[in-house]
CSV table of C-alpha atoms in Angstrom, one decimal:
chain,number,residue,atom,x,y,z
A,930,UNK,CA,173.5,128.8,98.3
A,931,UNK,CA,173.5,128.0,94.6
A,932,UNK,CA,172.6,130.5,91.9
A,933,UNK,CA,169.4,130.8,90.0
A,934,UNK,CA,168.3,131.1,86.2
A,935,UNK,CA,165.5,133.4,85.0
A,936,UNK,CA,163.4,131.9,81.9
A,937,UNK,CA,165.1,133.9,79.7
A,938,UNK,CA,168.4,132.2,80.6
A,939,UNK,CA,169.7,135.0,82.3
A,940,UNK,CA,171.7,134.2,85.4
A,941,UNK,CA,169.7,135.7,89.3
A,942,UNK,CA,170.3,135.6,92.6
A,943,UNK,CA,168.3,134.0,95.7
A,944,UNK,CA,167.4,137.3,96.7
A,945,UNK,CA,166.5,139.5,93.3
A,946,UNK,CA,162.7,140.4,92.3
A,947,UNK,CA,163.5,141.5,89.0
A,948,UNK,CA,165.4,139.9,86.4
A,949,UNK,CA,167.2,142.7,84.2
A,950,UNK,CA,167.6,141.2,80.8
A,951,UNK,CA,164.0,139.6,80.3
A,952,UNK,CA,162.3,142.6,82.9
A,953,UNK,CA,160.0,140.1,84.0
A,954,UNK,CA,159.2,139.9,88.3
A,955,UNK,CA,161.2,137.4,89.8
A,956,UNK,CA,160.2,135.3,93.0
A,957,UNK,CA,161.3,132.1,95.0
A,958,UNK,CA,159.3,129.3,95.1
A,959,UNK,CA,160.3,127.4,98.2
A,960,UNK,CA,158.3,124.0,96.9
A,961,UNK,CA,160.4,123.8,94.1
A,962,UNK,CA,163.1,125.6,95.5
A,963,UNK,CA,163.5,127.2,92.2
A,964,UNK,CA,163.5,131.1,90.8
A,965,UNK,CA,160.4,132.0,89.0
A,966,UNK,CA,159.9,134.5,86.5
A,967,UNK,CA,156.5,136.1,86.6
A,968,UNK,CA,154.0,138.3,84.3
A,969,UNK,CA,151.3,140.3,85.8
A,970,UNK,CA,147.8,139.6,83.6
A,971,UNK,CA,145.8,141.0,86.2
A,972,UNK,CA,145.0,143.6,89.4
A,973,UNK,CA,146.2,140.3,91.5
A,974,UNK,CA,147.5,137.7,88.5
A,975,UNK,CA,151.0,136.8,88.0
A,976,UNK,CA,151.5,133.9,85.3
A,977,UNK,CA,154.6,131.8,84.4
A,978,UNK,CA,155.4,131.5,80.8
A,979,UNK,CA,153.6,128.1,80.9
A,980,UNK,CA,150.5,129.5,82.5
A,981,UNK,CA,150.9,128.8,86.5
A,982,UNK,CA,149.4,131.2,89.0
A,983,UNK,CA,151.4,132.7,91.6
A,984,UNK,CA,151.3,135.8,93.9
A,985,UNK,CA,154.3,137.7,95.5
A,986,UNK,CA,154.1,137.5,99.4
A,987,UNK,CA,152.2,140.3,101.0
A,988,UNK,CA,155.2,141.7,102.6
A,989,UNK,CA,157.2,142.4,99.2
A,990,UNK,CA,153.8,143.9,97.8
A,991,UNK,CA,153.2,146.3,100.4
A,992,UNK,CA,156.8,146.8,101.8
A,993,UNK,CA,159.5,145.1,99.2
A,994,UNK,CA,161.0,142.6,101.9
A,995,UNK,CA,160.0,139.6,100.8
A,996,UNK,CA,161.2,137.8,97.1
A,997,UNK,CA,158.6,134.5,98.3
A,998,UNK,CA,155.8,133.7,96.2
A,999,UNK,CA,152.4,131.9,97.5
A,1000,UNK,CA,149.8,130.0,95.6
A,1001,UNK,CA,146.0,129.1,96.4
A,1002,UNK,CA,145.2,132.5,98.0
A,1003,UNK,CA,148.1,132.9,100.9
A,1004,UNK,CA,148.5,136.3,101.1
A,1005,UNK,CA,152.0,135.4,103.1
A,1006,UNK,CA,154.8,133.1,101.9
A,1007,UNK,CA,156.1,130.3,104.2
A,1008,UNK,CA,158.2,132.2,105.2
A,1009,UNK,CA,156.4,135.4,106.5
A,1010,UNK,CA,154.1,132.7,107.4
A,1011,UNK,CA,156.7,132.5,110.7
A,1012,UNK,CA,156.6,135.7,111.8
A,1013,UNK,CA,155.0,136.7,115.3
A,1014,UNK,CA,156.1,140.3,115.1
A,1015,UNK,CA,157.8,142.5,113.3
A,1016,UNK,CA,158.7,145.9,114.4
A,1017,UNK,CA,156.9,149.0,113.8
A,1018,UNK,CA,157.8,150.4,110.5
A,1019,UNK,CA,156.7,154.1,110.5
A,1020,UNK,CA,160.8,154.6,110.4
A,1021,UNK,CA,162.7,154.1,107.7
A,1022,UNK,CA,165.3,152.9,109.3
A,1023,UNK,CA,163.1,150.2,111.0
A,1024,UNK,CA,162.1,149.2,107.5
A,1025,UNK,CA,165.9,148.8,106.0
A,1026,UNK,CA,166.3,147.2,109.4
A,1027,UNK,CA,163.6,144.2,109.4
A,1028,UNK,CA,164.2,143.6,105.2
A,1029,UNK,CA,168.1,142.7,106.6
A,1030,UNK,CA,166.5,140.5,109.0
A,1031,UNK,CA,164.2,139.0,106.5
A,1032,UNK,CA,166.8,138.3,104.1
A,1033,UNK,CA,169.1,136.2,106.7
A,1034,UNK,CA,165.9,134.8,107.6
A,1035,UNK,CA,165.0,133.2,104.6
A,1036,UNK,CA,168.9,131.9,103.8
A,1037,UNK,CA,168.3,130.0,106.9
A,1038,UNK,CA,165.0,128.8,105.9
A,1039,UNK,CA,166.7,127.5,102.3
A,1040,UNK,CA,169.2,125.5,104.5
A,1041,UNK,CA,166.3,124.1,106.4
A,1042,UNK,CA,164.3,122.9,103.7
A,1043,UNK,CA,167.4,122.0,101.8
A,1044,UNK,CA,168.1,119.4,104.7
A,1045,UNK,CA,164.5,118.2,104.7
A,1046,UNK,CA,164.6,119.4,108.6
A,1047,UNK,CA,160.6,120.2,109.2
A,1048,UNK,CA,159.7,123.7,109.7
A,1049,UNK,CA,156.1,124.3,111.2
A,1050,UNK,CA,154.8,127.3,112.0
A,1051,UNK,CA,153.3,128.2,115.1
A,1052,UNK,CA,150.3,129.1,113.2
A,1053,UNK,CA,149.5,125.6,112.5
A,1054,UNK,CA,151.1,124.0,115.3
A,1055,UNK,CA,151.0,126.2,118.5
A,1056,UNK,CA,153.4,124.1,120.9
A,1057,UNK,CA,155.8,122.4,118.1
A,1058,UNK,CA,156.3,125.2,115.7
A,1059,UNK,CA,158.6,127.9,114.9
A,1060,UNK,CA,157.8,131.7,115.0
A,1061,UNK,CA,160.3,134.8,115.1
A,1062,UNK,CA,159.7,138.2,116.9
A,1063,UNK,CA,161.6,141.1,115.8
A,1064,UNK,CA,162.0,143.4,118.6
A,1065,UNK,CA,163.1,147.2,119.3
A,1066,UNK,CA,163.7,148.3,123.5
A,1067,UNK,CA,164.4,151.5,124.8
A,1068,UNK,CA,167.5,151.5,123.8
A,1069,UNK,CA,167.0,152.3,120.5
A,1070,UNK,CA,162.7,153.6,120.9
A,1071,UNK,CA,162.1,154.8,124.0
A,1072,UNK,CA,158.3,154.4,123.6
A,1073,UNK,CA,158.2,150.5,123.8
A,1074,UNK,CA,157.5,149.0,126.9
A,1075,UNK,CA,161.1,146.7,126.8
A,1076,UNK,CA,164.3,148.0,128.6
A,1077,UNK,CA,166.1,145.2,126.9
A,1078,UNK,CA,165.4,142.8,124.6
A,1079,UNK,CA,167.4,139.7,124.7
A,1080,UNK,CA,168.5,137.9,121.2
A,1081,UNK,CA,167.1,134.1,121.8
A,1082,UNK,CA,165.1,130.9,121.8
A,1083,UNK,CA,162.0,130.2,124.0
A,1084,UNK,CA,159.7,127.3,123.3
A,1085,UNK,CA,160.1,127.8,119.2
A,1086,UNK,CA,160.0,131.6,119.4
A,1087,UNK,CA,163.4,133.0,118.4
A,1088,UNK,CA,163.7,136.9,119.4
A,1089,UNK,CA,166.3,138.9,117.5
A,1090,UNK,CA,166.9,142.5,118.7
A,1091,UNK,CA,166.3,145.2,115.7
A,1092,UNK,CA,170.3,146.4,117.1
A,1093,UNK,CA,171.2,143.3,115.6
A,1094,UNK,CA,170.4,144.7,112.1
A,1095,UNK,CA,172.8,148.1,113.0
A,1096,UNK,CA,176.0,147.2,111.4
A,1097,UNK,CA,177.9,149.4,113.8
A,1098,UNK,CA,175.9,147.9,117.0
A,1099,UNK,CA,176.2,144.7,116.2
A,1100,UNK,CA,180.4,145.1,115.8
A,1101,UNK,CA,180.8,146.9,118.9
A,1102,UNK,CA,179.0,143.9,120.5
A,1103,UNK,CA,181.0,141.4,119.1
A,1104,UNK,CA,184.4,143.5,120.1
A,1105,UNK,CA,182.5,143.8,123.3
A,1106,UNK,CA,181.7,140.3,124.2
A,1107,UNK,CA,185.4,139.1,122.6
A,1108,UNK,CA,183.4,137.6,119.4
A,1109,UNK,CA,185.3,136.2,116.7
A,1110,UNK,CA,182.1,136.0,114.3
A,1111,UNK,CA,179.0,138.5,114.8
A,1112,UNK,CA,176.9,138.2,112.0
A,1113,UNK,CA,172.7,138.7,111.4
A,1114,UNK,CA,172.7,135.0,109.4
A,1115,UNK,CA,174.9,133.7,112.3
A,1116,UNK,CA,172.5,134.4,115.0
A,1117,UNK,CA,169.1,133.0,113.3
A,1118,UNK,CA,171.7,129.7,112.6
A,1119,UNK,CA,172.8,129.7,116.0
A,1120,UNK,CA,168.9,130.2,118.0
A,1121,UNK,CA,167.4,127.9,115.3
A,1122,UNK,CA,170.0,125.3,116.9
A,1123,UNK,CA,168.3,125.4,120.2
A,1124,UNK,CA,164.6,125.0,118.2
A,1125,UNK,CA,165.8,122.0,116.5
A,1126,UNK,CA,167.4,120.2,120.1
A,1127,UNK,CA,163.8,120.2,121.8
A,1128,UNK,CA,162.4,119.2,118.4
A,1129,UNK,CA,164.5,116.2,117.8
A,1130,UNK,CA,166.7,115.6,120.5
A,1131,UNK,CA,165.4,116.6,123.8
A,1132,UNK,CA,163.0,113.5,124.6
A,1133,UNK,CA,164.8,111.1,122.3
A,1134,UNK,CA,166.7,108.1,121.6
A,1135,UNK,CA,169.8,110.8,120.7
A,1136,UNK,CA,169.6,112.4,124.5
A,1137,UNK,CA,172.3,110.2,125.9
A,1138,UNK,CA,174.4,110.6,123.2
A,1139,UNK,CA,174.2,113.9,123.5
A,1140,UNK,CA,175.1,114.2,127.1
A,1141,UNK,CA,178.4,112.2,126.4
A,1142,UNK,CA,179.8,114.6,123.8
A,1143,UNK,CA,178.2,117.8,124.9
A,1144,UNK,CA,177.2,117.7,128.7
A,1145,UNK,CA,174.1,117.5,130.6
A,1146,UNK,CA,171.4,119.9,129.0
A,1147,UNK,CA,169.6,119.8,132.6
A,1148,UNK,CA,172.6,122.0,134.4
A,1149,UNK,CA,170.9,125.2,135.3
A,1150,UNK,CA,171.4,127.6,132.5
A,1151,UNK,CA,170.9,130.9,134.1
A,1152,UNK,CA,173.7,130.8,136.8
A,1153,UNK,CA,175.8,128.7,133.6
A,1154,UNK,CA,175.3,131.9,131.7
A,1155,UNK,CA,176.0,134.3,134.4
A,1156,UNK,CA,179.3,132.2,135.3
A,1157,UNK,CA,180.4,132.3,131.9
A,1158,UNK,CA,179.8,136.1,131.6
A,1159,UNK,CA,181.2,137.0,135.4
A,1160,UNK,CA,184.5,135.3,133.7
A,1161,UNK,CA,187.4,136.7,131.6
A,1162,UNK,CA,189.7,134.0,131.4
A,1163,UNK,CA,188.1,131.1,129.0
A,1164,UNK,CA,191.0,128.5,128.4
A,1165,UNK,CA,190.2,125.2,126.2
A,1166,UNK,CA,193.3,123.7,126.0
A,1167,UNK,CA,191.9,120.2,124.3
A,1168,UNK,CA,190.0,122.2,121.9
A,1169,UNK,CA,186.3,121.2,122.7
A,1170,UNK,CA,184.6,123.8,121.9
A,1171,UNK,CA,183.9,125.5,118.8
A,1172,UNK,CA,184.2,129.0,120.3
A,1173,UNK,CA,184.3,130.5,123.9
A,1174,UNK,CA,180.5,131.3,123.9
A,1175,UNK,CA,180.2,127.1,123.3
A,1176,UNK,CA,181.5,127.0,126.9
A,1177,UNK,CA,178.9,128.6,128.6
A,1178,UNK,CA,176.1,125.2,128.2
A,1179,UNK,CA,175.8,122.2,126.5
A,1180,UNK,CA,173.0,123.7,124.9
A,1181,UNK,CA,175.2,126.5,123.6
A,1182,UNK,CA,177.5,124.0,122.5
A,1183,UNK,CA,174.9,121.8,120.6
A,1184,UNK,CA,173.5,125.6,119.3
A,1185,UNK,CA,176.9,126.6,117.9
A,1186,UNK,CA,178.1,123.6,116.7
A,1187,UNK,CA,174.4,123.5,114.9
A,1188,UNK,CA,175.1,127.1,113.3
A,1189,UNK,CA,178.6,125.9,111.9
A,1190,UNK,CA,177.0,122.9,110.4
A,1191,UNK,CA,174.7,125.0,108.3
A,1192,UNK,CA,177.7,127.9,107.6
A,1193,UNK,CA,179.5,124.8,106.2
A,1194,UNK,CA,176.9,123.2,104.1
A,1195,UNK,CA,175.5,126.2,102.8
A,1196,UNK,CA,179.0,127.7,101.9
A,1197,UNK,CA,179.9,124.5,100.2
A,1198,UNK,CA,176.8,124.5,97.8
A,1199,UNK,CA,178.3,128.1,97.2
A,1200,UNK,CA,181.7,127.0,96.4
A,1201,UNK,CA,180.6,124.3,93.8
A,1202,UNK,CA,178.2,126.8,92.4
A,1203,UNK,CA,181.3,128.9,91.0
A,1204,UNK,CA,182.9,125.9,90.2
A,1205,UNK,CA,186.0,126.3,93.0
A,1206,UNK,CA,184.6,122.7,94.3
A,1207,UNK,CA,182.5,119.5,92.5
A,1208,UNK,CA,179.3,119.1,92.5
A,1209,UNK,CA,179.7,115.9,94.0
A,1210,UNK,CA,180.9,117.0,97.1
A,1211,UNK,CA,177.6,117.6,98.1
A,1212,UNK,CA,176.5,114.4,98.3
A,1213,UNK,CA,180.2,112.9,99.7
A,1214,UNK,CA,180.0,111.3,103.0
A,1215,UNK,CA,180.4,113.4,106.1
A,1216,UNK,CA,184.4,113.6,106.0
A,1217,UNK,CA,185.1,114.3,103.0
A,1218,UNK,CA,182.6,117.8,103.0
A,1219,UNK,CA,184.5,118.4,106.3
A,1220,UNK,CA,187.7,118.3,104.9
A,1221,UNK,CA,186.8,120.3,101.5
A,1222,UNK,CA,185.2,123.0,104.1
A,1223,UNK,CA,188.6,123.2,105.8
A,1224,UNK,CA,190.6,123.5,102.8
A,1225,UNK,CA,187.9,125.8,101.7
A,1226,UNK,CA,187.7,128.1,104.8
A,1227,UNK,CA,191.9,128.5,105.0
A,1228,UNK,CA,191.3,129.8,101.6
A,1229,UNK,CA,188.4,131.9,101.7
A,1230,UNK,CA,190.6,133.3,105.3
A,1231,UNK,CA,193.9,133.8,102.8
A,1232,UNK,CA,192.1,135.5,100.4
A,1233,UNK,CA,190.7,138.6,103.5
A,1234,UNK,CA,193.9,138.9,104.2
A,1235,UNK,CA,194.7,139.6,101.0
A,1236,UNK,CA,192.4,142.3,100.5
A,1237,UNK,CA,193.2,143.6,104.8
A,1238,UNK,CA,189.9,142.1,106.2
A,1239,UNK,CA,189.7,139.9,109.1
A,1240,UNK,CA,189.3,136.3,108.4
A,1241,UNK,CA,186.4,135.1,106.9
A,1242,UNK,CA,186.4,131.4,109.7
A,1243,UNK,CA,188.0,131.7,112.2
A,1244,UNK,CA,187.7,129.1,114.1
A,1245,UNK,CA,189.5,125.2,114.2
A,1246,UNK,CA,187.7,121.9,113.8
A,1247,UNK,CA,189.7,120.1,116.4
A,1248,UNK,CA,189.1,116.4,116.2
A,1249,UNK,CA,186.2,116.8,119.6
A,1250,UNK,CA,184.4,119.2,117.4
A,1251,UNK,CA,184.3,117.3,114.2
A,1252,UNK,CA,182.8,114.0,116.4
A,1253,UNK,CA,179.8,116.7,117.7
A,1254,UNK,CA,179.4,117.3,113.8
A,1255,UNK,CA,179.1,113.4,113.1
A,1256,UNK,CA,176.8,113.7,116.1
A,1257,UNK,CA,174.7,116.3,115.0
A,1258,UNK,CA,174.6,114.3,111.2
A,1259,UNK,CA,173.3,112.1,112.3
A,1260,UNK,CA,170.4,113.4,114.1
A,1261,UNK,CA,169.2,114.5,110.6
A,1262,UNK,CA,170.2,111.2,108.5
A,1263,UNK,CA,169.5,108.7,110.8
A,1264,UNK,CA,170.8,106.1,108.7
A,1265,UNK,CA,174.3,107.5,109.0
A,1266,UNK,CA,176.4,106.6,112.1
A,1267,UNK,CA,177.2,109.1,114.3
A,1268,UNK,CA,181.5,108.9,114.0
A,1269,UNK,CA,181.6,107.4,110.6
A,1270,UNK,CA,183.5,108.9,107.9
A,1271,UNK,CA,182.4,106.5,105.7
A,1272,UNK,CA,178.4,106.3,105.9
A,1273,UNK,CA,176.4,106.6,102.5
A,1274,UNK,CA,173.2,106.2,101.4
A,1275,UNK,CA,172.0,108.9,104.3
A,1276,UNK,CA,168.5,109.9,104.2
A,1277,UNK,CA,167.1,113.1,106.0
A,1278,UNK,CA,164.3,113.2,108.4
């Protein structure tokens, strides 16, 4: 994620609505992909400095969740634009709760558009696109109609339990389950993985590639799932799997190796934002990014323990894993080869 600049020069962040030197609204224009600063003229007119007409999205108006702007009458951003449901929000709590979800959300959504991946919404496109439900059960309202809502993908629907946004639920569950990495940004990474395998892989030239590196997506997930929860001894001893949960399905595999590709090219851009990386390395061939994100990561672990946290990556990029990265590359630069470390010239989808 690189850093923004208000008008006035002043220095903002992807997420701030407000810029404090200039006191001018702030809001993201995903077209541009660019901070705007803003001036209301009107009951319903914001103006750029050079005269443009925006309006924030109808979530931050009415609920300060949302930093997206819209044009041409949208009252929701492309963004909000996604959303099935969202939870009730007579609670406080459920409102603090759904603006976390928003906000890993729409870093996702910035990786997404950054890699020129399409993102449809089921509004427009009822079978292909993508929609997101935001979900309470009984655990947490016992007035909904769910015991238990399940964190996942279904037919472009990713489902993300409100628990997920409780800090203190969410680490308990990651403890539980014997989770290296638990995190809200993590999970919309790792289910918009599964989105993008029907969408570009699933009935595809890629779909026997696939199967060599990752398995066969056809095994039957739900007694895979229940074999890999029924069990407490997960070995890899040749490293193939990014984490123990990769394991339980080639499509978890494919999901999680997904999620790590976007942790590592989003944390990159981050990196040469403050200047611990070149700019260039953004636009290296696959290898080289890899090995900056591994030089990177060993770093960005040294420096928790330094301060008594837990490590920021933990996990290896054994040789297995960095050929399903090269794999998964080239799914979205189709001009790249798949184990290359030298391909250039790659153009997204």
């Amino acid at each position: 994620m690189k850093n923004f600049k208000c008008d006035c020069g002043q220095t903002v962040y992807f997420e701030n609505t407000y810029c404090q030197r200039c006191k001018k609204t702030l809001g993201y224009d995903p077209q541009t992909a660019k901070i705007i600063a803003l001036k209301k003229t009107g009951p319903d007119t914001w103006l750029t400095t050079d005269g443009q007409a925006f309006q924030p999205c109808r979530n931050y108006l009415e609920y300060n969740v949302c930093n997206w702007l819209t044009q041409n009458g949208q009252e929701y951003c492309p963004a909000c634009r996604l959303n099935k449901m969202v939870p009730s929000l007579h609670k406080p709590e459920n409102r603090r709760e759904w603006a976390a979800l928003e906000t890993a959300k729409r870093r996702l959504l910035y990786t997404l558009y950054s890699l020129k991946l399409p993102v449809i919404s089921k509004l427009d496109d009822p079978e292909r696109g993508l929609g997101f439900a935001f979900l309470e059960d009984k655990r947490r309202n016992p007035n909904v109609k769910d015991e238990y809502v399940l964190t996942g993908h279904a037919k472009g629907l990713i489902t993300v339990n409100l628990l997920e946004a409780d800090s203190a639920n969410r680490e308990w569950l990651r403890l539980h389950l014997g989770e290296a990495y638990r995190t809200l940004l993590g999970h919309f990474r790792h289910e918009s993985g599964h989105y993008y395998f029907d969408l570009l892989i699933r009935d595809s030239k890629h779909i026997e590639n696939f199967r060599t590196l990752f398995g066969d997506e056809r095994e039957d997930y739900d007694t895979a799932l229940a074999k890999y929860y029924d069990s407490n001894n997960f070995a890899d001893p040749e490293n193939r799997y990014i984490s123990s949960y990769s394991a339980a399905h080639p499509l978890e595999d494919w999901a999680e190796i997904w999620a790590h590709y976007l942790h590592m090219i989003d944390t990159l851009e981050t990196a040469a934002t403050y200047d611990l990386l070149d700019h260039s390395i953004l636009e290296h061939p696959l290898n080289d990014r890899i090995n900056a994100w591994v030089k990177l990561s060993m770093a960005l672990n040294g420096m928790n323990r330094s301060m008594g946290l837990n490590d920021a990556y933990p996990f290896v990029l054994s040789p297995i894993i960095i050929e399903k990265f090269h794999f998964l590359h080239s799914v979205i630069y189709p001009t790249s080869s798949p184990n290359s470390a030298a391909a250039t010239a790659e153009k997204p989808l």
